[in-house]
Amino acid sequence: MEEISKLQAEIDDIDRKLIDLLRERFIRSREIGTIKRRENQPSFDPARASSVRQRFVEKCVEAGLDAGMADRLISLLVEQVILERAQR
């Protein structure tokens, strides 16, 4: 049982790190949105979103992760950025 508790604590630590990274990612996305508004650029760039999605899925697959899970995850992140920008 001690071995499981140790591994669970490690997972909890990884989750905290993931949350910190997600926060940083959304901060950068908001900064980009601010710049785009200031410069009268479209808030959404389909080519960029496609490139990000492709690169993310490729990197996940290279790391041994499931491509479908990777695609769902990056889709969720991109959708959230779009939603936040639409609300501003």
PDB file of C-alpha atoms in Angstrom:
ATOM      1  CA  MET A   1       0.000   0.000   0.000  1.00  0.00           C
ATOM      2  CA  GLU A   2       2.899   2.367   0.681  1.00  0.00           C
ATOM      3  CA  GLU A   3       4.071   1.922  -2.905  1.00  0.00           C
ATOM      4  CA  ILE A   4       0.635   2.947  -4.219  1.00  0.00           C
ATOM      5  CA  SER A   5       0.533   5.981  -1.916  1.00  0.00           C
ATOM      6  CA  LYS A   6       3.941   7.085  -3.172  1.00  0.00           C
ATOM      7  CA  LEU A   7       2.857   6.756  -6.792  1.00  0.00           C
ATOM      8  CA  GLN A   8      -0.394   8.607  -6.078  1.00  0.00           C
ATOM      9  CA  ALA A   9       1.577  11.436  -4.478  1.00  0.00           C
ATOM     10  CA  GLU A  10       3.741  11.597  -7.598  1.00  0.00           C
ATOM     11  CA  ILE A  11       0.610  11.794  -9.762  1.00  0.00           C
ATOM     12  CA  ASP A  12      -0.711  14.610  -7.553  1.00  0.00           C
ATOM     13  CA  ASP A  13       2.564  16.475  -8.092  1.00  0.00           C
ATOM     14  CA  ILE A  14       2.361  15.959 -11.857  1.00  0.00           C
ATOM     15  CA  ASP A  15      -1.232  17.265 -11.795  1.00  0.00           C
ATOM     16  CA  ARG A  16      -0.070  20.430 -10.019  1.00  0.00           C
ATOM     17  CA  LYS A  17       2.607  20.919 -12.666  1.00  0.00           C
ATOM     18  CA  LEU A  18       0.076  20.375 -15.465  1.00  0.00           C
ATOM     19  CA  ILE A  19      -2.200  22.989 -13.917  1.00  0.00           C
ATOM     20  CA  ASP A  20       0.675  25.465 -13.733  1.00  0.00           C
ATOM     21  CA  LEU A  21       1.551  24.804 -17.376  1.00  0.00           C
ATOM     22  CA  LEU A  22      -2.075  25.202 -18.465  1.00  0.00           C
ATOM     23  CA  ARG A  23      -2.299  28.491 -16.579  1.00  0.00           C
ATOM     24  CA  GLU A  24       0.843  29.727 -18.325  1.00  0.00           C
ATOM     25  CA  ARG A  25      -0.492  28.613 -21.711  1.00  0.00           C
ATOM     26  CA  PHE A  26      -3.748  30.511 -21.210  1.00  0.00           C
ATOM     27  CA  ILE A  27      -1.897  33.606 -20.021  1.00  0.00           C
ATOM     28  CA  ARG A  28       0.121  33.609 -23.257  1.00  0.00           C
ATOM     29  CA  SER A  29      -3.036  33.039 -25.311  1.00  0.00           C
ATOM     30  CA  ARG A  30      -4.701  36.012 -23.615  1.00  0.00           C
ATOM     31  CA  GLU A  31      -1.647  38.149 -24.334  1.00  0.00           C
ATOM     32  CA  ILE A  32      -1.827  37.156 -27.998  1.00  0.00           C
ATOM     33  CA  GLY A  33      -5.524  38.037 -28.034  1.00  0.00           C
ATOM     34  CA  THR A  34      -4.766  41.465 -26.571  1.00  0.00           C
ATOM     35  CA  ILE A  35      -2.132  42.136 -29.227  1.00  0.00           C
ATOM     36  CA  LYS A  36      -4.423  40.937 -32.022  1.00  0.00           C
ATOM     37  CA  ARG A  37      -7.222  43.248 -30.835  1.00  0.00           C
ATOM     38  CA  ARG A  38      -4.802  46.161 -30.590  1.00  0.00           C
ATOM     39  CA  GLU A  39      -3.519  45.505 -34.110  1.00  0.00           C
ATOM     40  CA  ASN A  40      -6.976  44.760 -35.557  1.00  0.00           C
ATOM     41  CA  GLN A  41      -6.034  41.215 -36.522  1.00  0.00           C
ATOM     42  CA  PRO A  42      -8.519  38.340 -36.639  1.00  0.00           C
ATOM     43  CA  SER A  43      -8.678  36.616 -33.275  1.00  0.00           C
ATOM     44  CA  PHE A  44      -8.638  33.141 -34.837  1.00  0.00           C
ATOM     45  CA  ASP A  45      -6.127  31.841 -37.350  1.00  0.00           C
ATOM     46  CA  PRO A  46      -7.301  28.477 -38.735  1.00  0.00           C
ATOM     47  CA  ALA A  47      -3.890  27.735 -40.263  1.00  0.00           C
ATOM     48  CA  ARG A  48      -2.158  28.309 -36.927  1.00  0.00           C
ATOM     49  CA  ALA A  49      -4.723  26.179 -35.083  1.00  0.00           C
ATOM     50  CA  SER A  50      -4.247  23.365 -37.583  1.00  0.00           C
ATOM     51  CA  SER A  51      -0.468  23.577 -37.278  1.00  0.00           C
ATOM     52  CA  VAL A  52      -0.623  23.553 -33.473  1.00  0.00           C
ATOM     53  CA  ARG A  53      -2.988  20.574 -33.512  1.00  0.00           C
ATOM     54  CA  GLN A  54      -0.837  18.584 -35.922  1.00  0.00           C
ATOM     55  CA  ARG A  55       2.406  19.289 -34.038  1.00  0.00           C
ATOM     56  CA  PHE A  56       0.804  18.504 -30.663  1.00  0.00           C
ATOM     57  CA  VAL A  57      -0.606  15.172 -31.839  1.00  0.00           C
ATOM     58  CA  GLU A  58       2.683  14.224 -33.512  1.00  0.00           C
ATOM     59  CA  LYS A  59       4.665  14.995 -30.339  1.00  0.00           C
ATOM     60  CA  CYS A  60       2.216  13.017 -28.215  1.00  0.00           C
ATOM     61  CA  VAL A  61       2.436  10.015 -30.538  1.00  0.00           C
ATOM     62  CA  GLU A  62       6.246  10.242 -30.473  1.00  0.00           C
ATOM     63  CA  ALA A  63       5.998  10.138 -26.665  1.00  0.00           C
ATOM     64  CA  GLY A  64       3.922   6.968 -26.828  1.00  0.00           C
ATOM     65  CA  LEU A  65       0.556   8.606 -26.133  1.00  0.00           C
ATOM     66  CA  ASP A  66      -2.691   7.860 -27.908  1.00  0.00           C
ATOM     67  CA  ALA A  67      -3.311  10.067 -30.961  1.00  0.00           C
ATOM     68  CA  GLY A  68      -7.054  10.245 -30.327  1.00  0.00           C
ATOM     69  CA  MET A  69      -6.558  11.405 -26.756  1.00  0.00           C
ATOM     70  CA  ALA A  70      -4.006  13.961 -27.922  1.00  0.00           C
ATOM     71  CA  ASP A  71      -6.381  15.314 -30.562  1.00  0.00           C
ATOM     72  CA  ARG A  72      -9.241  15.593 -28.048  1.00  0.00           C
ATOM     73  CA  LEU A  73      -6.982  17.371 -25.569  1.00  0.00           C
ATOM     74  CA  ILE A  74      -5.615  19.955 -28.003  1.00  0.00           C
ATOM     75  CA  SER A  75      -9.122  20.481 -29.401  1.00  0.00           C
ATOM     76  CA  LEU A  76     -10.361  21.262 -25.898  1.00  0.00           C
ATOM     77  CA  LEU A  77      -7.530  23.738 -25.324  1.00  0.00           C
ATOM     78  CA  VAL A  78      -8.093  25.505 -28.643  1.00  0.00           C
ATOM     79  CA  GLU A  79     -11.860  25.619 -28.083  1.00  0.00           C
ATOM     80  CA  GLN A  80     -11.325  27.205 -24.661  1.00  0.00           C
ATOM     81  CA  VAL A  81      -9.054  29.887 -26.111  1.00  0.00           C
ATOM     82  CA  ILE A  82     -11.657  30.669 -28.798  1.00  0.00           C
ATOM     83  CA  LEU A  83     -14.406  30.815 -26.174  1.00  0.00           C
ATOM     84  CA  GLU A  84     -12.399  33.171 -23.957  1.00  0.00           C
ATOM     85  CA  ARG A  85     -11.571  35.472 -26.866  1.00  0.00           C
ATOM     86  CA  ALA A  86     -15.226  35.597 -27.920  1.00  0.00           C
ATOM     87  CA  GLN A  87     -16.206  36.686 -24.417  1.00  0.00           C
ATOM     88  CA  ARG A  88     -13.838  39.681 -24.458  1.00  0.00           C
TER      89      ARG A  88
END
